[in-house]
Amino acid sequence: MKVEIKIPKMGESIVEATIGPIMKPSGSMVNGDEEILEIETEKVNQVLSAPAKGRVELKVKSGDTVRVEQVIGFIDTEGVGQTVSSTPPPVEEISKNRELAHAKIPIDEPLEVTPPPRSSAFETRKKMSKVRRVIAARLVQVKNETAMLSTFNEVDMSAIMALRTHYREAFEKKHGVRLGFMSFFIKACVSALQEFPDINARIDGDEIVYQHFYDIGIAVSSEKGLFVPVLRKADQLSYAELEKALKHYAEKARAQTISIDEMQGGTFTISNGGVYGSMLSTPILNPPQSGILGMHNIQKRAVVMEDQIVIRPMMYLALSYDHRIVDGKDSISFLIHVKKKLETPETFLLDL
């Protein structure tokens, strides 16, 4: 019996995919649920597993474009109990084959060795993955279809670092998850978005759509590219709930198991280049969103406070925004609001 291998549904917006690396080519024997190949879509990669135990028969190759629910091959379940013999051939047969091989090589004629192409020593070509092609296209789209600008500020992280140090063990003991920096930034951004609704809005044709909910996308890097899982109703989540969700989505993104639905519908994005040592950058908008906050690394710097030079752990912040919908004044005020919230985290408790 032959069992169909089909491309699964991967979200309403996904209608086609690209065949990625093939782990089990035609002729391979597989067990049920064993990984056969990888499917690349414009948003996420997904591994396709064998629907049954048997021999693989594929009708596609790496790089082919396929449609959702398309049959790309079969699993032949007949003769599953039979195994391919792994016993090596007799010594006499190996010796005979060697003699035949040597007999075919003229002794008096030197072998011609074809030199490798000259370019191979200086460059290597690699086909772009589906995810990388989509990322490239969207970066160009942002440049061509938005009026993106960036504004910058810096924040003193002393208060948050002291609070984390004081409550870190108690927080982890009670909630089973570490207290990180990102939950503070999410809280600060949600508060600022409530004050400056244009940055939580989007443009649809000749209309501005104001979104009265706060679904925050968190950029997560992986070997396959950048993924942005969305924390739904972030304004209603506690610090512990935020940290648990962040850990959950980071693990799924890096394991390539995050779904399309988990990355759709964000209203604002936060990107943290600081984990890679970035001091300052201009994050790129994630259309159709109108704003994205860029976090950076924390460095001790000399700053002036009350006419005194002091050492403080400082972080540069960057807000990129769509100038078509967000005025410069509001973008600056937004970033100052975020800065003040982060420097005085007690205001979250007092609802100030």
CSV table of C-alpha atoms in Angstrom, one decimal:
chain,number,residue,atom,x,y,z
A,1,MET,CA,0.0,0.0,0.0
A,2,LYS,CA,1.2,3.5,-0.8
A,3,VAL,CA,0.5,6.3,1.7
A,4,GLU,CA,0.5,9.9,0.4
A,5,ILE,CA,3.0,12.5,1.5
A,6,LYS,CA,1.2,15.8,1.4
A,7,ILE,CA,2.1,19.4,2.2
A,8,PRO,CA,0.2,20.4,5.3
A,9,LYS,CA,-1.8,23.5,5.9
A,10,MET,CA,0.3,26.1,7.7
A,11,GLY,CA,-2.0,29.1,8.3
A,12,GLU,CA,-4.6,30.9,6.2
A,13,SER,CA,-2.1,33.2,4.5
A,14,ILE,CA,0.3,30.4,3.4
A,15,VAL,CA,-0.7,28.9,0.0
A,16,GLU,CA,2.7,27.7,-1.3
A,17,ALA,CA,6.0,26.6,0.0
A,18,THR,CA,9.5,25.7,-1.1
A,19,ILE,CA,11.1,22.2,-0.7
A,20,GLY,CA,14.2,22.7,1.5
A,21,PRO,CA,16.8,20.2,2.6
A,22,ILE,CA,15.8,16.5,2.0
A,23,MET,CA,16.8,14.3,4.8
A,24,LYS,CA,15.4,11.1,3.4
A,25,PRO,CA,15.6,10.9,-0.4
A,26,SER,CA,13.7,8.4,-2.6
A,27,GLY,CA,14.6,4.8,-1.8
A,28,SER,CA,15.2,5.5,1.9
A,29,MET,CA,13.5,3.4,4.5
A,30,VAL,CA,11.8,5.4,7.3
A,31,ASN,CA,9.8,4.8,10.4
A,32,GLY,CA,6.6,6.5,11.1
A,33,ASP,CA,7.0,10.2,12.2
A,34,GLU,CA,10.7,10.2,11.0
A,35,GLU,CA,11.7,13.5,9.4
A,36,ILE,CA,11.7,13.4,5.6
A,37,LEU,CA,12.4,16.9,4.5
A,38,GLU,CA,12.1,20.6,5.4
A,39,ILE,CA,9.4,22.9,4.0
A,40,GLU,CA,10.3,26.6,3.7
A,41,THR,CA,7.6,29.3,3.7
A,42,GLU,CA,7.7,33.0,3.7
A,43,LYS,CA,7.3,33.2,7.4
A,44,VAL,CA,8.6,29.9,9.0
A,45,ASN,CA,10.2,26.6,8.2
A,46,GLN,CA,8.5,23.3,9.1
A,47,VAL,CA,9.8,19.7,9.1
A,48,LEU,CA,7.6,17.2,7.3
A,49,SER,CA,7.5,13.7,8.9
A,50,ALA,CA,6.7,10.4,7.4
A,51,PRO,CA,3.0,9.4,7.7
A,52,ALA,CA,3.9,5.7,7.9
A,53,LYS,CA,6.7,3.2,8.0
A,54,GLY,CA,8.1,2.2,4.6
A,55,ARG,CA,10.2,3.2,1.6
A,56,VAL,CA,10.2,6.9,0.5
A,57,GLU,CA,9.1,7.8,-3.1
A,58,LEU,CA,9.5,11.6,-3.7
A,59,LYS,CA,8.3,13.5,-6.8
A,60,VAL,CA,10.0,16.7,-5.8
A,61,LYS,CA,13.6,18.0,-5.2
A,62,SER,CA,15.1,20.7,-3.1
A,63,GLY,CA,14.1,24.2,-4.5
A,64,ASP,CA,10.8,23.1,-6.0
A,65,THR,CA,7.8,25.3,-5.3
A,66,VAL,CA,4.7,23.4,-4.1
A,67,ARG,CA,1.2,24.2,-3.0
A,68,VAL,CA,-0.5,23.5,0.3
A,69,GLU,CA,-2.1,20.0,0.4
A,70,GLN,CA,-0.2,19.0,-2.8
A,71,VAL,CA,0.9,15.3,-2.9
A,72,ILE,CA,4.7,15.3,-3.2
A,73,GLY,CA,5.3,11.6,-2.9
A,74,PHE,CA,4.4,8.3,-1.2
A,75,ILE,CA,5.5,5.9,1.5
A,76,ASP,CA,5.5,2.4,0.1
A,77,THR,CA,4.5,0.2,3.1
A,78,GLU,CA,4.9,-3.1,1.3
A,79,GLY,CA,7.8,-5.3,2.4
A,80,VAL,CA,8.4,-3.1,5.4
A,81,GLY,CA,9.5,-6.1,7.4
A,82,GLN,CA,12.3,-6.8,5.0
A,83,THR,CA,15.6,-5.1,5.8
A,84,VAL,CA,18.5,-4.3,3.4
A,85,SER,CA,21.4,-6.5,4.1
A,86,SER,CA,24.4,-4.8,5.5
A,87,THR,CA,26.7,-7.8,5.1
A,88,PRO,CA,29.8,-6.8,3.2
A,89,PRO,CA,30.7,-8.7,0.0
A,90,PRO,CA,33.1,-11.6,0.2
A,91,VAL,CA,36.8,-10.8,0.1
A,92,GLU,CA,37.2,-12.7,-3.2
A,93,GLU,CA,34.6,-10.4,-4.8
A,94,ILE,CA,36.4,-7.3,-3.5
A,95,SER,CA,39.7,-8.6,-4.9
A,96,LYS,CA,38.1,-9.4,-8.2
A,97,ASN,CA,36.6,-5.9,-8.5
A,98,ARG,CA,39.9,-4.3,-7.7
A,99,GLU,CA,41.7,-6.3,-10.4
A,100,LEU,CA,39.0,-5.3,-13.0
A,101,ALA,CA,39.4,-1.7,-12.0
A,102,HIS,CA,43.2,-1.7,-12.3
A,103,ALA,CA,42.9,-3.6,-15.7
A,104,LYS,CA,40.9,-0.7,-17.2
A,105,ILE,CA,43.5,1.9,-16.4
A,106,PRO,CA,46.3,2.2,-19.1
A,107,ILE,CA,49.6,2.1,-17.4
A,108,ASP,CA,51.5,4.1,-20.0
A,109,GLU,CA,49.0,6.9,-20.2
A,110,PRO,CA,49.0,9.5,-17.4
A,111,LEU,CA,45.7,10.3,-15.8
A,112,GLU,CA,44.2,13.7,-16.7
A,113,VAL,CA,43.4,15.8,-13.7
A,114,THR,CA,40.8,18.5,-14.3
A,115,PRO,CA,41.8,21.6,-12.2
A,116,PRO,CA,38.9,23.0,-10.1
A,117,PRO,CA,37.3,26.2,-11.4
A,118,ARG,CA,39.3,29.2,-10.6
A,119,SER,CA,36.4,31.0,-9.0
A,120,SER,CA,35.8,28.2,-6.4
A,121,ALA,CA,38.9,29.4,-4.5
A,122,PHE,CA,37.5,32.9,-4.2
A,123,GLU,CA,33.7,32.6,-3.9
A,124,THR,CA,30.9,30.2,-3.1
A,125,ARG,CA,27.3,30.4,-4.3
A,126,LYS,CA,24.5,29.3,-2.1
A,127,LYS,CA,20.8,29.5,-3.0
A,128,MET,CA,18.8,31.8,-0.7
A,129,SER,CA,16.2,30.1,1.5
A,130,LYS,CA,12.6,31.0,1.2
A,131,VAL,CA,12.7,32.9,4.6
A,132,ARG,CA,15.8,34.9,3.5
A,133,ARG,CA,14.2,35.8,0.2
A,134,VAL,CA,11.1,37.1,1.9
A,135,ILE,CA,13.1,39.0,4.5
A,136,ALA,CA,15.1,40.7,1.6
A,137,ALA,CA,11.9,41.6,-0.2
A,138,ARG,CA,10.3,43.1,2.9
A,139,LEU,CA,13.3,45.2,3.7
A,140,VAL,CA,13.1,46.7,0.2
A,141,GLN,CA,9.3,47.1,0.7
A,142,VAL,CA,9.9,49.1,3.9
A,143,LYS,CA,12.3,51.4,2.1
A,144,ASN,CA,10.0,51.9,-0.8
A,145,GLU,CA,6.6,52.1,0.9
A,146,THR,CA,7.2,53.8,4.2
A,147,ALA,CA,8.8,57.1,5.4
A,148,MET,CA,10.9,55.5,8.0
A,149,LEU,CA,12.9,57.7,10.5
A,150,SER,CA,14.6,56.9,13.7
A,151,THR,CA,15.0,58.8,17.0
A,152,PHE,CA,17.4,58.0,19.8
A,153,ASN,CA,17.7,58.4,23.6
A,154,GLU,CA,19.5,56.7,26.4
A,155,VAL,CA,18.3,55.1,29.6
A,156,ASP,CA,20.0,54.6,33.0
A,157,MET,CA,19.4,50.9,33.9
A,158,SER,CA,20.5,51.2,37.5
A,159,ALA,CA,17.0,51.0,39.0
A,160,ILE,CA,16.0,47.9,37.0
A,161,MET,CA,19.3,46.2,37.6
A,162,ALA,CA,19.1,46.8,41.3
A,163,LEU,CA,15.5,45.5,41.4
A,164,ARG,CA,16.4,42.4,39.5
A,165,THR,CA,19.3,41.6,41.7
A,166,HIS,CA,17.2,42.1,44.9
A,167,TYR,CA,14.2,39.9,43.8
A,168,ARG,CA,15.8,37.6,41.2
A,169,GLU,CA,15.9,34.5,43.4
A,170,ALA,CA,12.5,35.0,45.0
A,171,PHE,CA,10.9,35.7,41.6
A,172,GLU,CA,12.3,32.5,40.1
A,173,LYS,CA,11.4,30.4,43.1
A,174,LYS,CA,7.8,31.5,43.0
A,175,HIS,CA,7.2,31.6,39.2
A,176,GLY,CA,9.7,29.1,37.9
A,177,VAL,CA,11.2,31.5,35.4
A,178,ARG,CA,13.9,34.1,35.5
A,179,LEU,CA,13.2,37.8,35.7
A,180,GLY,CA,14.7,39.4,32.6
A,181,PHE,CA,14.9,42.9,31.2
A,182,MET,CA,12.4,42.4,28.4
A,183,SER,CA,9.3,42.3,30.5
A,184,PHE,CA,10.2,45.8,31.8
A,185,PHE,CA,10.6,47.0,28.3
A,186,ILE,CA,7.3,45.5,27.2
A,187,LYS,CA,5.5,47.2,30.2
A,188,ALA,CA,7.1,50.5,29.4
A,189,CYS,CA,6.3,50.3,25.7
A,190,VAL,CA,2.6,49.4,26.3
A,191,SER,CA,2.3,52.4,28.7
A,192,ALA,CA,3.8,54.6,26.0
A,193,LEU,CA,1.6,53.2,23.2
A,194,GLN,CA,-1.5,54.0,25.3
A,195,GLU,CA,-0.3,57.6,25.6
A,196,PHE,CA,0.7,57.9,21.9
A,197,PRO,CA,-1.9,55.8,19.9
A,198,ASP,CA,-0.5,56.8,16.5
A,199,ILE,CA,2.5,54.5,17.1
A,200,ASN,CA,0.1,51.6,17.7
A,201,ALA,CA,-1.8,52.4,14.5
A,202,ARG,CA,-1.4,51.4,10.9
A,203,ILE,CA,-2.2,52.7,7.5
A,204,ASP,CA,-4.8,50.9,5.3
A,205,GLY,CA,-5.2,52.7,2.0
A,206,ASP,CA,-6.1,56.3,2.8
A,207,GLU,CA,-7.3,55.5,6.3
A,208,ILE,CA,-5.5,55.3,9.7
A,209,VAL,CA,-6.5,52.2,11.7
A,210,TYR,CA,-6.2,52.8,15.4
A,211,GLN,CA,-5.8,49.5,17.2
A,212,HIS,CA,-7.1,49.4,20.8
A,213,PHE,CA,-5.2,46.3,21.8
A,214,TYR,CA,-1.5,45.8,22.4
A,215,ASP,CA,0.0,42.7,20.7
A,216,ILE,CA,3.8,43.1,21.0
A,217,GLY,CA,6.1,41.3,18.7
A,218,ILE,CA,9.5,40.2,20.1
A,219,ALA,CA,12.2,39.7,17.5
A,220,VAL,CA,14.1,36.3,18.0
A,221,SER,CA,17.1,35.3,15.9
A,222,SER,CA,17.8,31.8,14.9
A,223,GLU,CA,20.0,29.9,12.5
A,224,LYS,CA,17.2,30.1,9.9
A,225,GLY,CA,16.6,33.8,10.2
A,226,LEU,CA,14.6,36.2,12.3
A,227,PHE,CA,11.3,35.3,13.8
A,228,VAL,CA,8.8,37.6,15.5
A,229,PRO,CA,6.4,35.8,17.8
A,230,VAL,CA,3.6,38.0,19.2
A,231,LEU,CA,2.6,38.3,22.8
A,232,ARG,CA,-1.2,38.8,22.7
A,233,LYS,CA,-2.9,41.3,25.0
A,234,ALA,CA,0.5,42.2,26.5
A,235,ASP,CA,-1.2,45.0,28.6
A,236,GLN,CA,-3.1,42.4,30.5
A,237,LEU,CA,-0.1,40.1,31.3
A,238,SER,CA,1.9,40.2,34.6
A,239,TYR,CA,5.7,40.2,34.7
A,240,ALA,CA,5.7,36.4,35.4
A,241,GLU,CA,3.3,35.8,32.5
A,242,LEU,CA,5.4,37.9,30.2
A,243,GLU,CA,8.6,36.1,31.1
A,244,LYS,CA,7.0,32.7,30.7
A,245,ALA,CA,5.7,33.6,27.3
A,246,LEU,CA,9.0,35.0,26.2
A,247,LYS,CA,10.8,31.8,27.2
A,248,HIS,CA,8.2,29.7,25.5
A,249,TYR,CA,8.4,31.5,22.2
A,250,ALA,CA,12.1,31.8,22.2
A,251,GLU,CA,12.5,28.1,22.6
A,252,LYS,CA,9.9,27.4,19.8
A,253,ALA,CA,11.5,29.9,17.4
A,254,ARG,CA,15.0,28.4,17.9
A,255,ALA,CA,13.6,24.9,17.5
A,256,GLN,CA,11.8,25.9,14.3
A,257,THR,CA,8.5,24.8,15.7
A,258,ILE,CA,6.8,28.2,16.0
A,259,SER,CA,3.6,28.4,13.9
A,260,ILE,CA,2.4,31.1,11.4
A,261,ASP,CA,-0.5,32.1,13.7
A,262,GLU,CA,1.9,32.8,16.5
A,263,MET,CA,3.7,35.4,14.4
A,264,GLN,CA,0.8,37.3,12.9
A,265,GLY,CA,-1.1,40.4,14.0
A,266,GLY,CA,1.4,42.3,16.1
A,267,THR,CA,0.9,46.1,16.6
A,268,PHE,CA,4.4,47.0,17.7
A,269,THR,CA,7.8,45.2,17.8
A,270,ILE,CA,10.8,45.2,20.2
A,271,SER,CA,14.2,44.1,18.9
A,272,ASN,CA,17.2,43.5,21.2
A,273,GLY,CA,20.5,43.8,19.4
A,274,GLY,CA,22.2,44.1,22.8
A,275,VAL,CA,22.4,40.4,23.2
A,276,TYR,CA,24.9,40.4,20.3
A,277,GLY,CA,26.8,43.4,21.6
A,278,SER,CA,25.3,46.1,19.5
A,279,MET,CA,25.9,49.6,20.9
A,280,LEU,CA,23.5,51.5,18.6
A,281,SER,CA,21.5,50.6,15.5
A,282,THR,CA,18.3,51.7,13.6
A,283,PRO,CA,15.8,48.8,13.7
A,284,ILE,CA,13.7,48.2,10.5
A,285,LEU,CA,9.9,48.5,10.6
A,286,ASN,CA,7.8,45.4,10.5
A,287,PRO,CA,5.0,46.3,8.1
A,288,PRO,CA,2.2,47.3,8.5
A,289,GLN,CA,3.3,48.3,12.0
A,290,SER,CA,4.2,52.0,12.5
A,291,GLY,CA,6.9,51.6,15.2
A,292,ILE,CA,9.7,49.4,16.5
A,293,LEU,CA,11.9,49.8,19.5
A,294,GLY,CA,15.6,48.8,19.4
A,295,MET,CA,17.3,47.8,22.6
A,296,HIS,CA,21.1,47.7,22.8
A,297,ASN,CA,23.9,46.5,25.1
A,298,ILE,CA,24.4,47.9,28.6
A,299,GLN,CA,27.7,49.7,29.1
A,300,LYS,CA,29.0,51.6,32.1
A,301,ARG,CA,29.6,55.2,31.1
A,302,ALA,CA,30.4,58.5,32.8
A,303,VAL,CA,27.3,60.7,33.0
A,304,VAL,CA,26.5,64.0,34.7
A,305,MET,CA,23.9,63.9,37.5
A,306,GLU,CA,23.3,66.9,39.7
A,307,ASP,CA,26.5,68.4,38.6
A,308,GLN,CA,28.5,65.3,39.5
A,309,ILE,CA,30.2,62.9,37.2
A,310,VAL,CA,29.1,59.4,38.1
A,311,ILE,CA,29.3,55.9,36.5
A,312,ARG,CA,26.0,54.4,35.4
A,313,PRO,CA,25.0,51.3,33.4
A,314,MET,CA,23.6,53.0,30.3
A,315,MET,CA,21.7,51.7,27.3
A,316,TYR,CA,21.0,53.5,24.0
A,317,LEU,CA,17.4,53.2,22.8
A,318,ALA,CA,16.2,53.6,19.2
A,319,LEU,CA,12.7,54.1,17.9
A,320,SER,CA,12.1,53.7,14.2
A,321,TYR,CA,8.7,54.9,13.0
A,322,ASP,CA,6.7,55.6,9.9
A,323,HIS,CA,6.7,59.4,9.5
A,324,ARG,CA,3.6,59.2,7.4
A,325,ILE,CA,1.5,58.5,10.4
A,326,VAL,CA,3.8,59.5,13.4
A,327,ASP,CA,5.0,63.1,13.9
A,328,GLY,CA,8.5,63.7,15.1
A,329,LYS,CA,7.3,65.3,18.3
A,330,ASP,CA,5.3,62.2,19.3
A,331,SER,CA,8.1,59.9,18.5
A,332,ILE,CA,10.5,61.8,20.8
A,333,SER,CA,7.9,62.0,23.5
A,334,PHE,CA,7.2,58.3,23.2
A,335,LEU,CA,10.9,57.4,23.7
A,336,ILE,CA,11.1,59.8,26.7
A,337,HIS,CA,8.1,58.1,28.2
A,338,VAL,CA,9.7,54.7,27.8
A,339,LYS,CA,13.0,56.1,29.3
A,340,LYS,CA,11.2,57.5,32.4
A,341,LYS,CA,9.3,54.3,33.0
A,342,LEU,CA,12.5,52.3,32.9
A,343,GLU,CA,14.4,54.6,35.2
A,344,THR,CA,11.6,54.6,37.7
A,345,PRO,CA,10.1,51.1,37.7
A,346,GLU,CA,8.1,51.8,40.9
A,347,THR,CA,5.7,53.9,38.8
A,348,PHE,CA,4.3,50.6,37.3
A,349,LEU,CA,3.2,49.6,40.8
A,350,LEU,CA,1.6,53.0,41.6
A,351,ASP,CA,0.0,53.3,38.1
A,352,LEU,CA,1.7,56.6,37.5
